[in-house]
């Protein structure tokens, strides 16, 4: 950790400029919150917050370039050379009727009052260029001991803002902290307050926790109901009463995509996961069913629980897993049979994904393969996924991928109309059954056979066929 005396050399000039302007105009100004915590750890803060005794109207008069971010609650975003710095008036807060925001704020001239209203001790430190670190809740000591502790009464802190329950897990997982026993116990008593939060905020915190470096630090919260309440609010009722904390910790990884996380959590809602994340007692075949996927799509997309693309990608991953089971073959199956089935799966996946590009499908299949391996869902999924990744580079997923187009058929003597599309669809079905790319000449000969034309009827136009890939 960096000593408070060394912090000034790590703070950007534009931040110090804001402090200087406030101080030279007769106000107090302290760097506060998460940026102080990050600086002490030698990390670069994502943003900088300054607390001051200046009222919002005084702040706006001192800085020409500003944004009324949360004026009613005392926050103004100041812009210095296009760099944003949040400046908030010292305050105390009244009751939180909605479990998220204070009903009323009272402005103060005392930095200590402001710090002692905050969530955790590691976030309740303040730093001043001349006065150094001010730490009434011993946050620096807790940070050095890798401890997460609420400021004051943990039940009160969580009752003021239910989002703090999920922030507790995120801070533990991101900063390698262990929550104190009274913090964990209070989280269990207050877990129901997560239901008061917006789905967007719940997902944001859950996603950050599951992509943190130390997810094992969430395990002390097992059986508090915090994660179970969050997951159920996002994805619907859980089929098992087993704790989700251990399997979520086991499945979390910094490189997970949002779609992977959604797919994993949907699987957990349908299963009885072991502590290591291995899935038991779940019928994967239902994920290939259009009705099931439509129900999930409605819940996730239509009701605004998650971004549309994230939700759709997660459902495509589940659809692929379900289809793998439906079309699974025994050990005696030939390579050709497996290839045909994989080709069919790719085409179905392509259609359901609204003609998603090949690179996107490749990414989704790779993510599905990782899920299969980690959850031990499908014994023979590895070879199938590997083959699909080879096929996806050349296999025609739609008629537009064929080495022949409608104009080619018109030039060869076919008539415009439904017959043309029918022939193209049959050519696509033929190409999907082949072990390698099908040439334009082969497709043209097959089109002639489909329409009952002789090769001689087509050869005369062969050199004039229009073609573009």
Short mmCIF file of C-alpha atoms in Angstrom, two decimals:
data_model
loop_
_atom_site.label_atom_id
_atom_site.label_comp_id
_atom_site.label_asym_id
_atom_site.label_seq_id
_atom_site.Cartn_x
_atom_site.Cartn_y
_atom_site.Cartn_z
CA UNK A 1 0.00 0.00 0.00
CA UNK A 2 1.02 3.61 -0.61
CA UNK A 3 1.35 5.90 2.38
CA UNK A 4 -1.03 8.91 2.58
CA UNK A 5 1.98 11.24 2.35
CA UNK A 6 2.84 9.84 -1.10
CA UNK A 7 -0.63 10.19 -2.60
CA UNK A 8 -0.17 13.69 -3.99
CA UNK A 9 2.24 12.43 -6.65
CA UNK A 10 -0.42 9.98 -7.89
CA UNK A 11 -3.30 12.46 -8.20
CA UNK A 12 -3.95 14.14 -11.58
CA UNK A 13 -3.34 17.88 -11.81
CA UNK A 14 -6.93 18.61 -12.83
CA UNK A 15 -8.22 17.05 -9.59
CA UNK A 16 -5.81 19.11 -7.47
CA UNK A 17 -6.94 22.19 -9.44
CA UNK A 18 -10.54 21.68 -8.31
CA UNK A 19 -9.42 21.38 -4.69
CA UNK A 20 -7.26 24.52 -5.02
CA UNK A 21 -10.07 26.61 -6.53
CA UNK A 22 -12.48 25.62 -3.76
CA UNK A 23 -9.92 26.21 -1.01
CA UNK A 24 -8.75 29.61 -2.31
CA UNK A 25 -12.38 30.74 -2.31
CA UNK A 26 -12.80 29.97 1.37
CA UNK A 27 -14.19 26.42 1.25
CA UNK A 28 -13.01 23.06 2.52
CA UNK A 29 -12.30 20.43 -0.14
CA UNK A 30 -11.35 16.81 0.41
CA UNK A 31 -10.78 13.88 -1.93
CA UNK A 32 -13.16 11.18 -0.67
CA UNK A 33 -14.52 7.67 -1.14
CA UNK A 34 -13.44 4.98 -3.54
CA UNK A 35 -10.72 7.05 -5.20
CA UNK A 36 -8.88 7.41 -1.87
CA UNK A 37 -9.22 3.67 -1.30
CA UNK A 38 -7.85 2.89 -4.77
CA UNK A 39 -4.97 5.35 -4.47
CA UNK A 40 -3.86 3.83 -1.16
CA UNK A 41 -3.72 0.45 -2.90
CA UNK A 42 -1.64 1.80 -5.75
CA UNK A 43 -4.50 1.50 -8.23
CA UNK A 44 -5.68 4.16 -10.68
CA UNK A 45 -9.22 5.32 -9.77
CA UNK A 46 -11.89 5.24 -12.45
CA UNK A 47 -13.21 8.58 -11.21
CA UNK A 48 -12.54 11.19 -8.56
CA UNK A 49 -14.95 12.56 -5.95
CA UNK A 50 -14.46 15.70 -3.89
CA UNK A 51 -16.48 16.58 -0.80
CA UNK A 52 -16.81 20.23 0.20
CA UNK A 53 -18.70 22.55 2.53
CA UNK A 54 -19.57 24.72 -0.50
CA UNK A 55 -23.23 24.56 -1.45
CA UNK A 56 -24.13 23.46 -5.00
CA UNK A 57 -24.95 27.02 -6.09
CA UNK A 58 -21.54 28.17 -4.83
CA UNK A 59 -19.82 25.39 -6.75
CA UNK A 60 -21.56 26.30 -10.01
CA UNK A 61 -20.48 29.94 -9.62
CA UNK A 62 -16.84 28.91 -9.21
CA UNK A 63 -16.69 26.62 -12.27
CA UNK A 64 -17.96 27.73 -15.66
CA UNK A 65 -18.08 24.23 -17.06
CA UNK A 66 -20.28 21.97 -14.96
CA UNK A 67 -23.19 19.51 -15.13
CA UNK A 68 -26.08 19.39 -12.66
CA UNK A 69 -25.58 15.68 -11.93
CA UNK A 70 -27.50 15.47 -8.66
CA UNK A 71 -28.08 19.07 -7.72
CA UNK A 72 -30.89 18.36 -5.25
CA UNK A 73 -28.62 15.95 -3.35
CA UNK A 74 -25.66 18.31 -3.48
CA UNK A 75 -23.68 16.89 -6.41
CA UNK A 76 -22.27 18.91 -9.31
CA UNK A 77 -19.92 17.44 -11.92
CA UNK A 78 -17.15 19.94 -12.65
CA UNK A 79 -15.29 19.74 -15.98
CA UNK A 80 -11.62 20.73 -16.03
CA UNK A 81 -10.15 20.43 -19.54
CA UNK A 82 -12.97 17.96 -20.31
CA UNK A 83 -12.07 15.82 -17.27
CA UNK A 84 -15.07 15.23 -14.96
CA UNK A 85 -14.78 15.57 -11.17
CA UNK A 86 -17.81 15.05 -8.94
CA UNK A 87 -18.10 17.69 -6.24
CA UNK A 88 -20.62 17.00 -3.47
CA UNK A 89 -21.56 19.11 -0.47
CA UNK A 90 -20.98 17.63 3.01
CA UNK A 91 -24.30 16.14 4.02
CA UNK A 92 -26.28 13.88 6.31
CA UNK A 93 -29.34 11.95 5.21
CA UNK A 94 -32.85 11.22 6.46
CA UNK A 95 -34.76 7.95 6.12
CA UNK A 96 -34.65 5.90 2.91
CA UNK A 97 -38.33 5.13 2.25
CA UNK A 98 -37.64 3.47 -1.09
CA UNK A 99 -34.60 1.57 0.22
CA UNK A 100 -32.39 3.28 -2.36
CA UNK A 101 -32.23 7.07 -1.96
CA UNK A 102 -32.63 9.37 1.06
CA UNK A 103 -35.95 11.15 1.42
CA UNK A 104 -34.06 14.31 2.32
CA UNK A 105 -30.46 15.48 2.63
CA UNK A 106 -29.18 18.08 5.05
CA UNK A 107 -26.05 20.00 4.09
CA UNK A 108 -23.28 20.33 6.69
CA UNK A 109 -19.95 22.04 7.17
CA UNK A 110 -18.38 19.00 8.88
CA UNK A 111 -16.37 16.41 6.91
CA UNK A 112 -16.68 13.80 9.68
CA UNK A 113 -20.49 13.83 9.54
CA UNK A 114 -20.26 13.27 5.82
CA UNK A 115 -17.82 10.35 6.10
CA UNK A 116 -19.72 8.52 8.84
CA UNK A 117 -22.89 8.28 6.71
CA UNK A 118 -21.09 6.13 4.10
CA UNK A 119 -21.42 2.38 3.50
CA UNK A 120 -18.09 0.71 4.34
CA UNK A 121 -15.04 1.87 6.26
CA UNK A 122 -12.78 1.44 3.23
CA UNK A 123 -14.95 4.02 1.44
CA UNK A 124 -15.16 6.48 4.33
CA UNK A 125 -11.67 7.99 4.11
CA UNK A 126 -10.81 11.53 3.03
CA UNK A 127 -7.52 13.04 1.87
CA UNK A 128 -6.34 16.65 1.74
CA UNK A 129 -3.13 17.94 0.10
CA UNK A 130 -2.01 19.69 3.31
CA UNK A 131 -3.92 17.88 6.08
CA UNK A 132 -3.30 14.37 4.78
CA UNK A 133 -5.61 11.41 5.50
CA UNK A 134 -8.72 11.82 7.66
CA UNK A 135 -10.05 8.40 8.65
CA UNK A 136 -12.58 8.46 11.52
CA UNK A 137 -13.82 4.88 10.82
CA UNK A 138 -10.35 3.27 10.57
CA UNK A 139 -10.80 2.38 6.91
CA UNK A 140 -7.07 2.35 6.22
CA UNK A 141 -6.56 -0.26 8.92
CA UNK A 142 -9.37 -2.43 7.52
CA UNK A 143 -7.96 -2.08 4.02
CA UNK A 144 -4.55 -3.20 5.22
CA UNK A 145 -6.09 -6.21 6.99
CA UNK A 146 -8.24 -7.01 3.88
CA UNK A 147 -11.46 -6.61 5.86
CA UNK A 148 -14.86 -5.33 4.70
CA UNK A 149 -16.74 -3.65 7.55
CA UNK A 150 -19.80 -1.43 7.56
CA UNK A 151 -19.56 2.06 9.03
CA UNK A 152 -21.44 1.83 12.31
CA UNK A 153 -24.52 -0.43 12.50
CA UNK A 154 -24.52 -2.79 9.47
CA UNK A 155 -28.30 -3.33 9.62
CA UNK A 156 -28.81 0.41 9.41
CA UNK A 157 -26.37 0.79 6.54
CA UNK A 158 -28.05 -1.98 4.50
CA UNK A 159 -31.56 -0.76 5.32
CA UNK A 160 -30.66 2.68 3.96
CA UNK A 161 -29.70 1.34 0.55
CA UNK A 162 -30.29 -2.26 -0.57
CA UNK A 163 -27.68 -1.90 -3.30
CA UNK A 164 -25.04 -1.97 -0.55
CA UNK A 165 -25.77 -5.68 -0.09
CA UNK A 166 -24.56 -6.43 -3.60
CA UNK A 167 -21.75 -3.89 -3.35
CA UNK A 168 -20.49 -5.80 -0.32
CA UNK A 169 -20.08 -8.94 -2.43
CA UNK A 170 -18.49 -6.99 -5.26
CA UNK A 171 -15.93 -5.27 -3.03
CA UNK A 172 -14.99 -8.59 -1.46
CA UNK A 173 -14.61 -10.28 -4.86
CA UNK A 174 -12.81 -7.37 -6.52
CA UNK A 175 -10.48 -6.29 -3.70
CA UNK A 176 -9.75 -9.64 -2.01
CA UNK A 177 -11.58 -8.70 1.19
CA UNK A 178 -13.24 -10.83 3.87
CA UNK A 179 -16.49 -9.46 5.29
CA UNK A 180 -16.77 -9.28 9.06
CA UNK A 181 -19.21 -11.62 10.78
CA UNK A 182 -21.60 -8.82 11.74
CA UNK A 183 -21.60 -7.56 8.14
CA UNK A 184 -22.51 -11.02 6.81
CA UNK A 185 -25.17 -11.56 9.46
CA UNK A 186 -26.81 -8.23 8.72
CA UNK A 187 -26.73 -9.02 4.99
CA UNK A 188 -28.78 -12.14 5.71
CA UNK A 189 -31.36 -10.15 7.67
CA UNK A 190 -31.63 -7.44 5.03
CA UNK A 191 -31.38 -9.53 1.83
CA UNK A 192 -35.06 -8.99 1.00
CA UNK A 193 -34.29 -5.34 0.26
CA UNK A 194 -32.69 -6.38 -3.04
CA UNK A 195 -36.25 -6.75 -4.35
CA UNK A 196 -36.61 -2.96 -4.07
CA UNK A 197 -33.82 -2.35 -6.56
CA UNK A 198 -34.06 -1.92 -10.31
CA UNK A 199 -33.03 -4.94 -12.37
CA UNK A 200 -30.45 -2.86 -14.19
CA UNK A 201 -28.64 -1.99 -10.94
CA UNK A 202 -28.84 -5.58 -9.69
CA UNK A 203 -27.39 -6.94 -12.92
CA UNK A 204 -24.63 -4.34 -13.00
CA UNK A 205 -23.41 -5.34 -9.53
CA UNK A 206 -23.84 -9.08 -10.15
CA UNK A 207 -21.92 -8.90 -13.43
CA UNK A 208 -19.04 -7.04 -11.81
CA UNK A 209 -18.87 -9.56 -8.96
CA UNK A 210 -18.82 -12.53 -11.34
CA UNK A 211 -15.99 -11.03 -13.40
CA UNK A 212 -13.82 -10.10 -10.42
CA UNK A 213 -10.44 -11.61 -9.57
CA UNK A 214 -11.34 -13.06 -6.18
CA UNK A 215 -14.86 -14.56 -6.44
CA UNK A 216 -14.08 -17.03 -3.64
CA UNK A 217 -14.44 -14.08 -1.25
CA UNK A 218 -18.21 -14.19 -1.87
CA UNK A 219 -18.52 -17.59 -0.18
CA UNK A 220 -18.97 -16.24 3.39
CA UNK A 221 -22.27 -14.82 2.12
CA UNK A 222 -23.59 -18.33 1.39
CA UNK A 223 -26.98 -18.91 2.98
CA UNK A 224 -27.57 -15.18 3.49
CA UNK A 225 -29.94 -15.25 0.51
CA UNK A 226 -28.28 -12.23 -1.12
CA UNK A 227 -27.28 -13.90 -4.39
CA UNK A 228 -30.37 -16.11 -4.50
CA UNK A 229 -32.64 -13.06 -4.15
CA UNK A 230 -30.72 -11.21 -6.87
CA UNK A 231 -30.75 -14.12 -9.33
CA UNK A 232 -34.42 -14.90 -8.72
CA UNK A 233 -35.36 -11.27 -9.33
CA UNK A 234 -33.58 -11.34 -12.67
CA UNK A 235 -34.34 -14.80 -14.00
CA UNK A 236 -37.36 -16.15 -12.17
CA UNK A 237 -38.02 -18.78 -9.49
CA UNK A 238 -35.25 -21.18 -8.50
CA UNK A 239 -35.89 -24.92 -8.77
CA UNK A 240 -33.53 -25.79 -5.94
CA UNK A 241 -33.13 -24.50 -2.41
CA UNK A 242 -29.40 -25.10 -2.49
CA UNK A 243 -27.14 -22.09 -2.02
CA UNK A 244 -26.04 -20.46 -5.27
CA UNK A 245 -23.10 -18.64 -3.70
CA UNK A 246 -20.57 -21.47 -3.96
CA UNK A 247 -21.40 -22.46 -7.56
CA UNK A 248 -21.49 -18.81 -8.65
CA UNK A 249 -18.08 -18.27 -7.06
CA UNK A 250 -16.77 -21.42 -8.78
CA UNK A 251 -18.11 -20.32 -12.18
CA UNK A 252 -17.00 -16.67 -11.97
CA UNK A 253 -14.04 -15.55 -14.05
CA UNK A 254 -12.72 -12.16 -15.21
CA UNK A 255 -12.93 -13.05 -18.92
CA UNK A 256 -16.59 -14.11 -18.90
CA UNK A 257 -18.81 -12.29 -21.39
CA UNK A 258 -22.18 -10.94 -20.30
CA UNK A 259 -23.92 -13.57 -22.45
CA UNK A 260 -21.95 -16.35 -20.75
CA UNK A 261 -22.89 -15.01 -17.33
CA UNK A 262 -26.58 -14.85 -18.25
CA UNK A 263 -26.49 -18.38 -19.69
CA UNK A 264 -24.77 -19.72 -16.57
CA UNK A 265 -27.26 -18.05 -14.24
CA UNK A 266 -30.21 -19.31 -16.30
CA UNK A 267 -28.77 -22.82 -16.00
CA UNK A 268 -28.41 -22.39 -12.24
CA UNK A 269 -32.07 -21.38 -11.91
CA UNK A 270 -33.05 -24.66 -13.60
CA UNK A 271 -30.70 -26.96 -11.74
CA UNK A 272 -29.45 -28.27 -8.44
CA UNK A 273 -25.79 -27.19 -8.62
CA UNK A 274 -23.04 -28.72 -6.52
CA UNK A 275 -20.65 -26.45 -4.64
CA UNK A 276 -18.04 -26.79 -7.38
CA UNK A 277 -20.54 -25.64 -10.00
CA UNK A 278 -21.24 -29.09 -11.45
CA UNK A 279 -24.87 -29.28 -12.55
CA UNK A 280 -27.21 -32.06 -11.48
CA UNK A 281 -30.87 -32.84 -12.09
CA UNK A 282 -31.49 -30.64 -15.12
CA UNK A 283 -32.99 -31.59 -18.49
CA UNK A 284 -30.93 -29.66 -21.02
CA UNK A 285 -33.19 -30.78 -23.86
CA UNK A 286 -35.80 -28.21 -22.92
CA UNK A 287 -33.41 -25.45 -23.99
CA UNK A 288 -33.84 -26.49 -27.61
CA UNK A 289 -37.60 -26.01 -27.35
CA UNK A 290 -38.90 -22.89 -29.05
CA UNK A 291 -41.60 -22.33 -26.44
CA UNK A 292 -39.11 -22.38 -23.56
CA UNK A 293 -36.76 -20.01 -25.34
CA UNK A 294 -39.62 -17.67 -26.23
CA UNK A 295 -40.67 -17.53 -22.59
CA UNK A 296 -37.14 -16.65 -21.50
CA UNK A 297 -36.82 -14.11 -24.31
CA UNK A 298 -39.99 -12.41 -23.14
CA UNK A 299 -38.77 -12.31 -19.54
CA UNK A 300 -35.29 -11.06 -20.33
CA UNK A 301 -35.91 -8.77 -23.29
CA UNK A 302 -39.56 -7.68 -23.39
CA UNK A 303 -39.62 -6.88 -19.68
CA UNK A 304 -36.38 -4.95 -19.92
CA UNK A 305 -34.36 -7.04 -17.51
CA UNK A 306 -31.24 -7.11 -19.70
CA UNK A 307 -29.95 -5.59 -22.92
CA UNK A 308 -31.50 -7.28 -25.96
CA UNK A 309 -28.22 -8.44 -27.55
CA UNK A 310 -26.92 -9.90 -24.28
CA UNK A 311 -30.17 -11.77 -23.71
CA UNK A 312 -30.36 -13.08 -27.26
CA UNK A 313 -26.74 -14.27 -27.22
CA UNK A 314 -27.31 -16.07 -23.92
CA UNK A 315 -30.36 -17.82 -25.33
CA UNK A 316 -28.40 -18.85 -28.43
CA UNK A 317 -25.78 -20.47 -26.18
CA UNK A 318 -28.52 -22.40 -24.37
CA UNK A 319 -30.17 -23.32 -27.68
CA UNK A 320 -26.88 -24.78 -28.92
CA UNK A 321 -26.47 -26.81 -25.73
CA UNK A 322 -30.01 -28.13 -25.98
CA UNK A 323 -29.65 -29.08 -29.62
CA UNK A 324 -26.39 -30.90 -28.87
CA UNK A 325 -28.29 -33.20 -26.55
CA UNK A 326 -31.23 -33.67 -28.89
CA UNK A 327 -28.96 -34.68 -31.79
CA UNK A 328 -26.32 -36.53 -29.77
CA UNK A 329 -25.03 -39.69 -31.37
CA UNK A 330 -23.51 -42.84 -29.94
CA UNK A 331 -19.84 -43.76 -30.11
CA UNK A 332 -20.40 -45.78 -33.30
CA UNK A 333 -21.65 -42.78 -35.26
CA UNK A 334 -19.64 -41.96 -38.37
CA UNK A 335 -17.79 -38.71 -38.84
CA UNK A 336 -20.16 -37.90 -41.70
CA UNK A 337 -23.21 -38.30 -39.47
CA UNK A 338 -21.71 -36.09 -36.80
CA UNK A 339 -20.74 -33.50 -39.40
CA UNK A 340 -24.24 -33.42 -40.87
CA UNK A 341 -25.80 -32.97 -37.47
CA UNK A 342 -23.35 -30.24 -36.54
CA UNK A 343 -24.09 -28.47 -39.82
CA UNK A 344 -27.80 -28.64 -39.08
CA UNK A 345 -27.23 -27.22 -35.61
CA UNK A 346 -25.19 -24.35 -37.00
CA UNK A 347 -27.88 -23.46 -39.48
CA UNK A 348 -30.60 -23.53 -36.82
CA UNK A 349 -28.44 -21.38 -34.56
CA UNK A 350 -27.84 -18.99 -37.45
CA UNK A 351 -31.57 -18.64 -38.14
CA UNK A 352 -32.50 -18.12 -34.51
CA UNK A 353 -29.75 -15.52 -34.20
CA UNK A 354 -31.26 -13.36 -36.94
CA UNK A 355 -28.42 -14.23 -39.36
CA UNK A 356 -25.68 -13.35 -36.88
CA UNK A 357 -22.25 -13.10 -38.51
CA UNK A 358 -19.90 -16.07 -38.46
CA UNK A 359 -17.44 -14.55 -36.00
CA UNK A 360 -20.27 -13.95 -33.54
CA UNK A 361 -21.49 -17.54 -33.89
CA UNK A 362 -17.94 -18.79 -33.42
CA UNK A 363 -17.69 -16.81 -30.20
CA UNK A 364 -20.99 -18.17 -28.91
CA UNK A 365 -20.01 -21.77 -29.66
CA UNK A 366 -16.67 -21.31 -27.93
CA UNK A 367 -18.48 -19.93 -24.89
CA UNK A 368 -20.91 -22.87 -24.96
CA UNK A 369 -17.95 -25.26 -25.14
CA UNK A 370 -16.44 -23.67 -22.06
CA UNK A 371 -19.72 -24.00 -20.19
CA UNK A 372 -20.01 -27.66 -21.22
CA UNK A 373 -16.53 -28.42 -19.95
CA UNK A 374 -16.86 -26.62 -16.64
CA UNK A 375 -20.36 -27.80 -15.78
CA UNK A 376 -19.88 -31.31 -17.19
CA UNK A 377 -23.24 -30.94 -18.91
CA UNK A 378 -22.74 -33.06 -22.04
CA UNK A 379 -20.18 -35.90 -22.10
CA UNK A 380 -19.51 -35.81 -25.86
CA UNK A 381 -19.77 -32.05 -26.39
CA UNK A 382 -16.04 -31.44 -26.91
CA UNK A 383 -15.64 -33.14 -30.31
CA UNK A 384 -18.95 -31.72 -31.55
CA UNK A 385 -18.00 -28.18 -30.61
CA UNK A 386 -14.55 -28.59 -32.18
CA UNK A 387 -16.09 -29.83 -35.42
CA UNK A 388 -18.59 -26.98 -35.45
CA UNK A 389 -15.78 -24.45 -35.17
CA UNK A 390 -14.10 -26.01 -38.22
CA UNK A 391 -17.34 -26.08 -40.21
CA UNK A 392 -18.31 -22.51 -39.46
CA UNK A 393 -15.49 -21.13 -41.63
CA UNK A 394 -16.96 -22.44 -44.87
CA UNK A 395 -20.39 -23.96 -44.37
CA UNK A 396 -23.26 -22.08 -46.10
CA UNK A 397 -25.61 -20.91 -43.36
CA UNK A 398 -28.07 -19.23 -45.72
CA UNK A 399 -28.80 -19.20 -49.45
CA UNK A 400 -26.79 -15.98 -49.72
CA UNK A 401 -23.68 -18.01 -48.76
CA UNK A 402 -24.00 -20.33 -51.77
CA UNK A 403 -21.61 -20.07 -54.73
CA UNK A 404 -24.66 -19.36 -56.87
CA UNK A 405 -27.33 -16.66 -56.76
CA UNK A 406 -30.82 -16.10 -58.07
CA UNK A 407 -29.48 -14.08 -60.97
CA UNK A 408 -27.32 -17.05 -61.95
CA UNK A 409 -30.40 -19.25 -62.14
CA UNK A 410 -32.34 -16.64 -64.12
CA UNK A 411 -29.45 -16.43 -66.60
CA UNK A 412 -29.52 -20.23 -66.85
CA UNK A 413 -33.14 -20.20 -67.94
CA UNK A 414 -35.08 -20.42 -64.67
CA UNK A 415 -38.18 -18.30 -64.32
CA UNK A 416 -38.66 -15.61 -61.69
CA UNK A 417 -41.04 -16.69 -58.92
CA UNK A 418 -41.45 -19.09 -55.98
CA UNK A 419 -39.70 -21.85 -57.94
CA UNK A 420 -36.44 -19.89 -57.79
CA UNK A 421 -36.41 -19.70 -53.99
CA UNK A 422 -37.37 -23.37 -53.73
CA UNK A 423 -34.42 -24.38 -55.89
CA UNK A 424 -32.04 -22.23 -53.81
CA UNK A 425 -33.30 -23.80 -50.58
CA UNK A 426 -32.77 -27.29 -52.00
CA UNK A 427 -29.28 -26.35 -53.13
CA UNK A 428 -28.55 -25.14 -49.61
CA UNK A 429 -29.78 -28.43 -48.13
CA UNK A 430 -27.52 -30.28 -50.54
CA UNK A 431 -24.50 -28.14 -49.64
CA UNK A 432 -25.05 -28.77 -45.93
CA UNK A 433 -24.71 -32.52 -46.53
CA UNK A 434 -21.36 -32.28 -48.29
CA UNK A 435 -17.96 -32.79 -46.58
CA UNK A 436 -16.52 -29.61 -48.08
CA UNK A 437 -17.39 -26.46 -50.05
CA UNK A 438 -19.60 -27.02 -53.11
CA UNK A 439 -18.54 -25.34 -56.36
CA UNK A 440 -20.68 -23.13 -58.56
CA UNK A 441 -20.56 -25.68 -61.38
CA UNK A 442 -21.79 -28.47 -59.09
CA UNK A 443 -24.67 -26.32 -57.85
CA UNK A 444 -25.65 -25.36 -61.37
CA UNK A 445 -25.77 -29.01 -62.48
CA UNK A 446 -27.83 -29.91 -59.42
CA UNK A 447 -30.22 -27.01 -60.08
CA UNK A 448 -30.76 -28.39 -63.57
CA UNK A 449 -31.59 -31.85 -62.22
CA UNK A 450 -34.02 -30.35 -59.70
CA UNK A 451 -35.84 -28.48 -62.46
CA UNK A 452 -35.62 -31.38 -64.93
CA UNK A 453 -33.26 -29.50 -67.21
CA UNK A 454 -30.52 -31.28 -69.16
CA UNK A 455 -26.89 -30.15 -68.68
CA UNK A 456 -26.88 -29.02 -72.34
CA UNK A 457 -29.74 -26.67 -71.54
CA UNK A 458 -27.52 -24.89 -69.03
CA UNK A 459 -24.05 -25.03 -70.52
CA UNK A 460 -24.72 -22.39 -73.13
CA UNK A 461 -25.31 -19.78 -70.45
CA UNK A 462 -22.56 -20.99 -68.15
CA UNK A 463 -20.00 -18.38 -69.18
CA UNK A 464 -22.52 -15.58 -68.74
CA UNK A 465 -23.61 -16.50 -65.25
CA UNK A 466 -23.45 -13.59 -62.87
CA UNK A 467 -21.85 -14.53 -59.58
CA UNK A 468 -20.56 -12.77 -56.55
CA UNK A 469 -19.76 -14.17 -53.16
#
